[in-house]
JSON list of C-alpha atoms in Angstrom, two decimals:
[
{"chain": "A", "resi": 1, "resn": "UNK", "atom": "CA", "xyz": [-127.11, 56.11, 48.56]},
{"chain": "A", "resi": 2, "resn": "UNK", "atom": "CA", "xyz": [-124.50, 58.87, 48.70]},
{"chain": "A", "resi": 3, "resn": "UNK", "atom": "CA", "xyz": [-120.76, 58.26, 48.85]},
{"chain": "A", "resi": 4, "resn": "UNK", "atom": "CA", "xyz": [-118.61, 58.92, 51.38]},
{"chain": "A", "resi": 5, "resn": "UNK", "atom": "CA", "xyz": [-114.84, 58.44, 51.80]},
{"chain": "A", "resi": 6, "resn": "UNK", "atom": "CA", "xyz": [-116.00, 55.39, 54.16]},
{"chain": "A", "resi": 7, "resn": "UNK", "atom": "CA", "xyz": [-118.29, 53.89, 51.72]},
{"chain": "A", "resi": 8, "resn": "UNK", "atom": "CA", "xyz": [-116.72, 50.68, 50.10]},
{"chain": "A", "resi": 9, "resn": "UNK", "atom": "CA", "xyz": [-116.42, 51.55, 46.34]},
{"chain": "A", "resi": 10, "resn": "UNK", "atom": "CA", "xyz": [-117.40, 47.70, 44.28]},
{"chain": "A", "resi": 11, "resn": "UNK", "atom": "CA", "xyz": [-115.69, 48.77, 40.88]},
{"chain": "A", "resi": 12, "resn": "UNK", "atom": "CA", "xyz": [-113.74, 45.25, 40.19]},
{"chain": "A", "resi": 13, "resn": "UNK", "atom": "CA", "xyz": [-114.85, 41.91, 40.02]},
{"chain": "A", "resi": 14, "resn": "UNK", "atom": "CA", "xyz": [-114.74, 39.35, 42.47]},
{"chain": "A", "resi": 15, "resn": "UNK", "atom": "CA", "xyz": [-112.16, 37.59, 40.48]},
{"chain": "A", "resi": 16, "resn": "UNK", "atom": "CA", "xyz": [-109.67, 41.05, 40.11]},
{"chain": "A", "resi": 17, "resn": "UNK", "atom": "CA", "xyz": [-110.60, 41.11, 44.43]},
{"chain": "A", "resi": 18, "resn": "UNK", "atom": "CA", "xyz": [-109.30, 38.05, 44.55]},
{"chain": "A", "resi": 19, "resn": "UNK", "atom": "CA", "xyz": [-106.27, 38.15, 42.07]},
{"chain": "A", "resi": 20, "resn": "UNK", "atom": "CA", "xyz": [-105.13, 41.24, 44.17]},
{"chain": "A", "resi": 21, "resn": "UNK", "atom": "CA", "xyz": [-104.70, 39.79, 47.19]},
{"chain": "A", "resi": 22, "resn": "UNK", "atom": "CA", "xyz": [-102.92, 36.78, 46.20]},
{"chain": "A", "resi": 23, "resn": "UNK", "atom": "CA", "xyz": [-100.65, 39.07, 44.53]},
{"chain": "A", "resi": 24, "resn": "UNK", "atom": "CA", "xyz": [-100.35, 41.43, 47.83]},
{"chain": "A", "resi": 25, "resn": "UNK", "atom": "CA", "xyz": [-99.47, 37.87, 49.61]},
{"chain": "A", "resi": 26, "resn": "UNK", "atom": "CA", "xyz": [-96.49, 36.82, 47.00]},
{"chain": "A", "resi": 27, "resn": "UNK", "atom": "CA", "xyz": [-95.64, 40.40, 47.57]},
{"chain": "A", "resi": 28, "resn": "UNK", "atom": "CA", "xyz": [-95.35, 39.85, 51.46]},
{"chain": "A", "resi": 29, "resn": "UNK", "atom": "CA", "xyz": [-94.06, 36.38, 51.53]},
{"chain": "A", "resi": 30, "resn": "UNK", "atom": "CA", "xyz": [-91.16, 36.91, 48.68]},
{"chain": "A", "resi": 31, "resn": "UNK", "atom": "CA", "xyz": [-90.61, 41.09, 47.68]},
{"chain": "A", "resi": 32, "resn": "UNK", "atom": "CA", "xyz": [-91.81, 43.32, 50.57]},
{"chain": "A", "resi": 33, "resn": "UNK", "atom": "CA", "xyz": [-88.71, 43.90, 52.02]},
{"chain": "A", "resi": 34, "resn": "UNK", "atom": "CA", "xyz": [-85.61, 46.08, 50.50]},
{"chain": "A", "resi": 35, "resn": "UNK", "atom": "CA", "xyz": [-82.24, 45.32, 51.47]},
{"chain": "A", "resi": 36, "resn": "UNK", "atom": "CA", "xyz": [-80.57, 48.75, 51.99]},
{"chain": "A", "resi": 37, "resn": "UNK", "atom": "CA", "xyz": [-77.11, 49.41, 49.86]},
{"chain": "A", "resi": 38, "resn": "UNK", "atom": "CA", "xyz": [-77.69, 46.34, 47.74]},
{"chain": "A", "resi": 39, "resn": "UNK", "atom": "CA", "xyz": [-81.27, 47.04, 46.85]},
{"chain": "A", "resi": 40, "resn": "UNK", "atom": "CA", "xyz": [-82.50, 43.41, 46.68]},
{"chain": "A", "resi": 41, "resn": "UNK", "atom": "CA", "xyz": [-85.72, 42.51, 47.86]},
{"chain": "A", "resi": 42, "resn": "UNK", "atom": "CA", "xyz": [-86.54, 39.74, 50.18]},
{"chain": "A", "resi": 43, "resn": "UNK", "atom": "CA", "xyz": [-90.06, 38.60, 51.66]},
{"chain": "A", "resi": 44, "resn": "UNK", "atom": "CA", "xyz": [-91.50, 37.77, 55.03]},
{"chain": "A", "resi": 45, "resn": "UNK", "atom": "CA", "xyz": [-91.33, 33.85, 53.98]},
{"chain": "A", "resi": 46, "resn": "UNK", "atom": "CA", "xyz": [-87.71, 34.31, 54.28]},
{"chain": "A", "resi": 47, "resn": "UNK", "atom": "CA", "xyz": [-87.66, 36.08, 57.57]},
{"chain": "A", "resi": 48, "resn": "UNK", "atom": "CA", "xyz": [-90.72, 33.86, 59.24]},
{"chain": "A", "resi": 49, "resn": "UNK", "atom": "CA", "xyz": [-88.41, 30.82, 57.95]},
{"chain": "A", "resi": 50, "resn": "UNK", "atom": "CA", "xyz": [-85.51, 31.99, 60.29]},
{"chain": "A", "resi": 51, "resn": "UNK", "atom": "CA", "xyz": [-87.97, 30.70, 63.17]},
{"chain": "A", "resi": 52, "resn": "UNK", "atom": "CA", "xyz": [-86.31, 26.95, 63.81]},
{"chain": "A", "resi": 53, "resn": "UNK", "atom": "CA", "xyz": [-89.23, 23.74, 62.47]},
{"chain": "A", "resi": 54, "resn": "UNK", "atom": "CA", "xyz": [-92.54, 26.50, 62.86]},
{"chain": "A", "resi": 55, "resn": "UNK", "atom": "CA", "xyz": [-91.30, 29.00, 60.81]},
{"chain": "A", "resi": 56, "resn": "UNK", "atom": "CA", "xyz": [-90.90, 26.88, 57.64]},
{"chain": "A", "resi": 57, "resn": "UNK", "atom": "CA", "xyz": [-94.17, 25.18, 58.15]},
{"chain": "A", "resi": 58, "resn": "UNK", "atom": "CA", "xyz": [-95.85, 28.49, 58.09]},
{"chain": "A", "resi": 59, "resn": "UNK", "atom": "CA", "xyz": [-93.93, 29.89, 54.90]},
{"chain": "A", "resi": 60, "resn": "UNK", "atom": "CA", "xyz": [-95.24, 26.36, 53.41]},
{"chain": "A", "resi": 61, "resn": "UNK", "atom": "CA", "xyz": [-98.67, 26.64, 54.54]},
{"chain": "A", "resi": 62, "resn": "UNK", "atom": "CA", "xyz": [-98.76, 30.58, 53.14]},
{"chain": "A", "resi": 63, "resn": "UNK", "atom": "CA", "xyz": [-97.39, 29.26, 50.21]},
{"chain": "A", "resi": 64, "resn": "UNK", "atom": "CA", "xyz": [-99.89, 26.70, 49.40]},
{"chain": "A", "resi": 65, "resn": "UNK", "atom": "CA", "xyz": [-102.63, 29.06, 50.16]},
{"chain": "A", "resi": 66, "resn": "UNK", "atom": "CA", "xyz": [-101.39, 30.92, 46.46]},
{"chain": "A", "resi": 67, "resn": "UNK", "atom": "CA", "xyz": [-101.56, 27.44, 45.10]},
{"chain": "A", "resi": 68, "resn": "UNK", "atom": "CA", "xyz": [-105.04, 26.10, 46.71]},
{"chain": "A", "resi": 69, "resn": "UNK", "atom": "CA", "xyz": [-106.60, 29.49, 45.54]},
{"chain": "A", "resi": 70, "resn": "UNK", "atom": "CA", "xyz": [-105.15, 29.61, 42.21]},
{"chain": "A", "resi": 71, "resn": "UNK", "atom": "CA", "xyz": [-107.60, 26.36, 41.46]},
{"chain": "A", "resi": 72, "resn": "UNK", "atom": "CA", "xyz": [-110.07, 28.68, 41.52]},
{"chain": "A", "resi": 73, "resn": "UNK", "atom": "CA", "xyz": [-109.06, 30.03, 37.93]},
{"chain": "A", "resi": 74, "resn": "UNK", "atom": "CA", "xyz": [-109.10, 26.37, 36.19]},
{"chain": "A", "resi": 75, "resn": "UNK", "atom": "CA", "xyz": [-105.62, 25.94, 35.89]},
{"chain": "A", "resi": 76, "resn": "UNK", "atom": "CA", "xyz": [-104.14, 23.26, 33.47]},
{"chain": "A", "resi": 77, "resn": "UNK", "atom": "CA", "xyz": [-102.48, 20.49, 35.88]},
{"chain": "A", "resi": 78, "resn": "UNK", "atom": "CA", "xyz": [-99.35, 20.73, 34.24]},
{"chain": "A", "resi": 79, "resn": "UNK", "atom": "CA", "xyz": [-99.13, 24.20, 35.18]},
{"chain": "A", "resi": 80, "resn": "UNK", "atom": "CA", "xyz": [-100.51, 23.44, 39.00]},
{"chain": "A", "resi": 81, "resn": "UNK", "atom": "CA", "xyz": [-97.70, 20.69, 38.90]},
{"chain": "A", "resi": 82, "resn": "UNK", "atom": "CA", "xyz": [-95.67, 23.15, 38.32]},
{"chain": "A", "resi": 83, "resn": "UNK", "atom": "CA", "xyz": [-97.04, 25.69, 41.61]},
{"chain": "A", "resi": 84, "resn": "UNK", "atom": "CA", "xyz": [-96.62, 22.84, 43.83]},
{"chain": "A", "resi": 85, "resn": "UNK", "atom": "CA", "xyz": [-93.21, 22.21, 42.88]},
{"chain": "A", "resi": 86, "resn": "UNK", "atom": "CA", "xyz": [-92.07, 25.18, 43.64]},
{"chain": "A", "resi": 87, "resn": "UNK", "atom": "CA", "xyz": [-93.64, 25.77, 47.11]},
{"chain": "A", "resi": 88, "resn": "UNK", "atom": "CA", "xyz": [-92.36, 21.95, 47.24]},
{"chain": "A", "resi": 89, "resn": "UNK", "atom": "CA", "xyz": [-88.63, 22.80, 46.59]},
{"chain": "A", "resi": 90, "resn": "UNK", "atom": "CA", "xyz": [-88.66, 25.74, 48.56]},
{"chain": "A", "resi": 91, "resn": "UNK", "atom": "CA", "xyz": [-89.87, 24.14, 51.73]},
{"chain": "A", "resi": 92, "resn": "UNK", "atom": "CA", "xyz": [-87.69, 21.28, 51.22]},
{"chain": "A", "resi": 93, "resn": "UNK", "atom": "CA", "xyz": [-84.33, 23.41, 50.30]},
{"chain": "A", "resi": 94, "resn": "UNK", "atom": "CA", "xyz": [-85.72, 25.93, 53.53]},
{"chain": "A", "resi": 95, "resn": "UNK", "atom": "CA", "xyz": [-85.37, 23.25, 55.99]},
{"chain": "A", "resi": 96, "resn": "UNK", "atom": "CA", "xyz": [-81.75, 23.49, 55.97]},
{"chain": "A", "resi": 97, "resn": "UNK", "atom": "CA", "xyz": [-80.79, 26.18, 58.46]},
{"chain": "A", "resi": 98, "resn": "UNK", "atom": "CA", "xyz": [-79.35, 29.33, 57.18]},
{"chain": "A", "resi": 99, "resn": "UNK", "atom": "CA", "xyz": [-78.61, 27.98, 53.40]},
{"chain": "A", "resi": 100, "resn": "UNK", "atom": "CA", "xyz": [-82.27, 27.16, 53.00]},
{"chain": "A", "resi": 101, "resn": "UNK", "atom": "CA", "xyz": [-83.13, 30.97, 53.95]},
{"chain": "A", "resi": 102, "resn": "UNK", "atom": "CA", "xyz": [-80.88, 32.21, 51.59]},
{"chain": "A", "resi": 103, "resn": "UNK", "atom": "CA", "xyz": [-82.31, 29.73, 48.99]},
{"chain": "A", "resi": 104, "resn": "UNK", "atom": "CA", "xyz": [-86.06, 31.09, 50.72]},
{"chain": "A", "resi": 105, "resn": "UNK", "atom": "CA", "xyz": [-84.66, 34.85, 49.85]},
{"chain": "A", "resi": 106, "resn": "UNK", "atom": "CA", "xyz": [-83.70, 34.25, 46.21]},
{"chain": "A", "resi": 107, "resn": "UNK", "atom": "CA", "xyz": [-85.97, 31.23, 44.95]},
{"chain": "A", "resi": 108, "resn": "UNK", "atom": "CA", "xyz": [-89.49, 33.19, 45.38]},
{"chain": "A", "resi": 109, "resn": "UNK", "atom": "CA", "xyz": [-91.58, 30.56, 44.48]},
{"chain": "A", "resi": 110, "resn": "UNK", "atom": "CA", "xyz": [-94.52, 32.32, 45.58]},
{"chain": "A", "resi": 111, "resn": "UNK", "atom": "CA", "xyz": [-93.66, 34.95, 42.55]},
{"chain": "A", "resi": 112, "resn": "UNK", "atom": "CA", "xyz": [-93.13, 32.28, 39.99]},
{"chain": "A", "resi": 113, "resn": "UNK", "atom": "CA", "xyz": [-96.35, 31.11, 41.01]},
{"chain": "A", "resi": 114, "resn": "UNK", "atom": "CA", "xyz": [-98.17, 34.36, 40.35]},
{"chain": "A", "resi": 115, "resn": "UNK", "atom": "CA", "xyz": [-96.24, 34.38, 37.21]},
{"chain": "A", "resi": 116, "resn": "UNK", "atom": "CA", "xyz": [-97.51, 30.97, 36.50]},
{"chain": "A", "resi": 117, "resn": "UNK", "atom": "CA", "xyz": [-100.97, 31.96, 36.98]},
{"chain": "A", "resi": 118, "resn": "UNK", "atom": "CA", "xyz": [-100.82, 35.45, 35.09]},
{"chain": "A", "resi": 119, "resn": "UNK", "atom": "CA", "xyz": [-99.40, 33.83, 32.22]},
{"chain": "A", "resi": 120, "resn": "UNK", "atom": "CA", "xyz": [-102.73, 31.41, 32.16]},
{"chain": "A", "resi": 121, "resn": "UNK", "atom": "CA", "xyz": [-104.63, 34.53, 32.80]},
{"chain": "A", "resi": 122, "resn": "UNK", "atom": "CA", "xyz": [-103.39, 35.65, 29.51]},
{"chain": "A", "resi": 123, "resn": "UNK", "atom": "CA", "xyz": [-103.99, 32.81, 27.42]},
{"chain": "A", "resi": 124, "resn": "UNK", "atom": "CA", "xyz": [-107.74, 32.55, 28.79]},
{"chain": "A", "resi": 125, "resn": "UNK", "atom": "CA", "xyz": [-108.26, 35.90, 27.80]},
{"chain": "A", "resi": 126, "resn": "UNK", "atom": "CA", "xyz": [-107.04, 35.38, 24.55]},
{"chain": "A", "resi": 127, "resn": "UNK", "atom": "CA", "xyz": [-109.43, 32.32, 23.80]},
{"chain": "A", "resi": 128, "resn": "UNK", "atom": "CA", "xyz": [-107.52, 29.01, 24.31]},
{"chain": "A", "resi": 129, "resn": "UNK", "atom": "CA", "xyz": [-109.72, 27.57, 27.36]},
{"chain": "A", "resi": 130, "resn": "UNK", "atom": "CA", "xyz": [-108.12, 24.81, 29.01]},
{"chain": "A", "resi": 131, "resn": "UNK", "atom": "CA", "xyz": [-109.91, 21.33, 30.27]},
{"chain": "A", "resi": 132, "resn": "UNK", "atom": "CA", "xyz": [-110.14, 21.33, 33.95]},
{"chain": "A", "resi": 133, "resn": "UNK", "atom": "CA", "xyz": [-109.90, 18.31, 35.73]},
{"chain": "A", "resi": 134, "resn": "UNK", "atom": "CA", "xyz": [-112.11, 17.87, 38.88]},
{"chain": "A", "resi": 135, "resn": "UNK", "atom": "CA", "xyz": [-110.46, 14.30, 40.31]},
{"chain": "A", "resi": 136, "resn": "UNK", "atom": "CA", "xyz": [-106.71, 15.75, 39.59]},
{"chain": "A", "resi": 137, "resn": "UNK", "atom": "CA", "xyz": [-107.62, 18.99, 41.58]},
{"chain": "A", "resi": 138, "resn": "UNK", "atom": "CA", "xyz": [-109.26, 16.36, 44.75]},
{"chain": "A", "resi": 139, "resn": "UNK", "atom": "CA", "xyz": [-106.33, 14.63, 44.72]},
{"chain": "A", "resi": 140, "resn": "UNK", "atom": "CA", "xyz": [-104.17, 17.58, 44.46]},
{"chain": "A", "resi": 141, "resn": "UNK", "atom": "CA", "xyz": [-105.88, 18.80, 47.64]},
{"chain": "A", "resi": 142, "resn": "UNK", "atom": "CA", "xyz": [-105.20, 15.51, 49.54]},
{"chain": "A", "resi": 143, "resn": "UNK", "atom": "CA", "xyz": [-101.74, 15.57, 48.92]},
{"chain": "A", "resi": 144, "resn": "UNK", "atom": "CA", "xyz": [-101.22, 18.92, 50.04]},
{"chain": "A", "resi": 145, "resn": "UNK", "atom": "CA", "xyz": [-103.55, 18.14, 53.07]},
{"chain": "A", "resi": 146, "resn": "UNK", "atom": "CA", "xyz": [-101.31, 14.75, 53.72]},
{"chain": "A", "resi": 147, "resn": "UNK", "atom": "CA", "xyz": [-98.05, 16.85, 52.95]},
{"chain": "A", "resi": 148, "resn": "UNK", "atom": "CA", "xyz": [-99.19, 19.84, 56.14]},
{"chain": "A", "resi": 149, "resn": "UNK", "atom": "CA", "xyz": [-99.93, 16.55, 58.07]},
{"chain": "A", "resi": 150, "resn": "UNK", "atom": "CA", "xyz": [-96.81, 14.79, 57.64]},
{"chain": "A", "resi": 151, "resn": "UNK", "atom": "CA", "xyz": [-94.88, 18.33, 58.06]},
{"chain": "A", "resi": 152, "resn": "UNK", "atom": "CA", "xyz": [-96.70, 18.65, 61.62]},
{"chain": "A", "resi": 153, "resn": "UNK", "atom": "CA", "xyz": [-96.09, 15.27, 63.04]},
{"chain": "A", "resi": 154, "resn": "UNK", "atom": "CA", "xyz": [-92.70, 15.85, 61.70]},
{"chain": "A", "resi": 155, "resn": "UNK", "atom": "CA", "xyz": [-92.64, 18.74, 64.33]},
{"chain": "A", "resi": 156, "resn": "UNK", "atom": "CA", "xyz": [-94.28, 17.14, 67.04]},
{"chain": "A", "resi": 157, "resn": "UNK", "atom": "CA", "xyz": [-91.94, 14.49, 67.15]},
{"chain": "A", "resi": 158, "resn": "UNK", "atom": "CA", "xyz": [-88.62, 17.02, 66.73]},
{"chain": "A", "resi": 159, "resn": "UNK", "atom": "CA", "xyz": [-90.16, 18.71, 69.70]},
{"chain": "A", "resi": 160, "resn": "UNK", "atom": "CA", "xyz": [-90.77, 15.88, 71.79]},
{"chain": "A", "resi": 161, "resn": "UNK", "atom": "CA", "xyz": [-87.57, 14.13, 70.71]},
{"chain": "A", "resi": 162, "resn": "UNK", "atom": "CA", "xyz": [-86.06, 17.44, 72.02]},
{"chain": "A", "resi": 163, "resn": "UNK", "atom": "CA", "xyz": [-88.16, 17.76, 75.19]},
{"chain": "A", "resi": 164, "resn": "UNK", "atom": "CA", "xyz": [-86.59, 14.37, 75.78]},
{"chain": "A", "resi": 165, "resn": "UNK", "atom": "CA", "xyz": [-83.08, 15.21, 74.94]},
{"chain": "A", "resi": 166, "resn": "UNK", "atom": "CA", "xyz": [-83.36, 18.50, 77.56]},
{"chain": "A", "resi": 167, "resn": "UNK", "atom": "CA", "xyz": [-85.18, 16.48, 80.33]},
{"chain": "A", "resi": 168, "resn": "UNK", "atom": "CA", "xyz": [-88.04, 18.80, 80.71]}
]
């Protein structure tokens, strides 16, 4: 079959597919945006997060879409620990309005993350495999499951305590 400039060219792996787009996400959510003058770079998770309750929820749930995906690549749980704690601190810090943005903008735990997992890329490749742990990863998943959960009903309640408050 020829090639043409619309033919899909398969030249990486499906592991280098899928290490590129969770790097294009922590891109998004934490670097994607200059700041003109000062020539820091913030992320969408920081601007999504400036949306009151639903905009941190999102930010989390982006976040722990780096972490639930990084499982794939057998991760030690120490270093998963790690991942979660991060997304963890930032969406806990991030509920404070304004100071939790700022915290959002500088933190970029969705960076460290990548940095987490490209650092355990590079001790794979260099022949130190680590023991994966099926029943840590399941519970690992609950957690995070129970955590989006709790973070919801958290939601639905501010909204219909403030439904109530406004008498609509």
């Amino acid at each position: 079959m020829p090639v043409t400039p619309l033919t899909p060219l398969k030249t990486a792996a499906p592991e280098e597919e899928g290490l590129k787009r969770l790097r294009w996400l922590g891109y998004f959510l934490d670097n994607a945006i200059r700041v003109p003058v000062v020539g820091y770079r913030i992320g969408y998770d920081a601007v999504i997060g400036l949306i009151p309750g639903v905009g941190d929820l999102v930010g989390f749930g982006l976040s722990m879409y780096i972490v639930v995906a990084a499982m794939r690549y057998r991760l030690p749980a120490s270093t998963l620990l790690r991942m979660v704690l991060n997304v963890g601190l930032e969406a806990l810090i991030g509920m404070v309005p304004l100071l939790g943005d700022l915290f959002d903008a500088a933190f970029k735990a969705n960076v460290r993350n990548l940095s987490l997992l490209d650092a355990h890329l590079a001790s794979r490749s260099q022949g130190s495999p680590q023991p994966s742990d099926f029943r840590f990863y399941a519970g690992l998943l609950l957690a995070v499951a129970a955590l989006l959960a709790l973070a919801g009903l958290l939601l639905f309640a501010l909204l219909r305590a403030l439904q109530a408050l406004l008498g609509a």
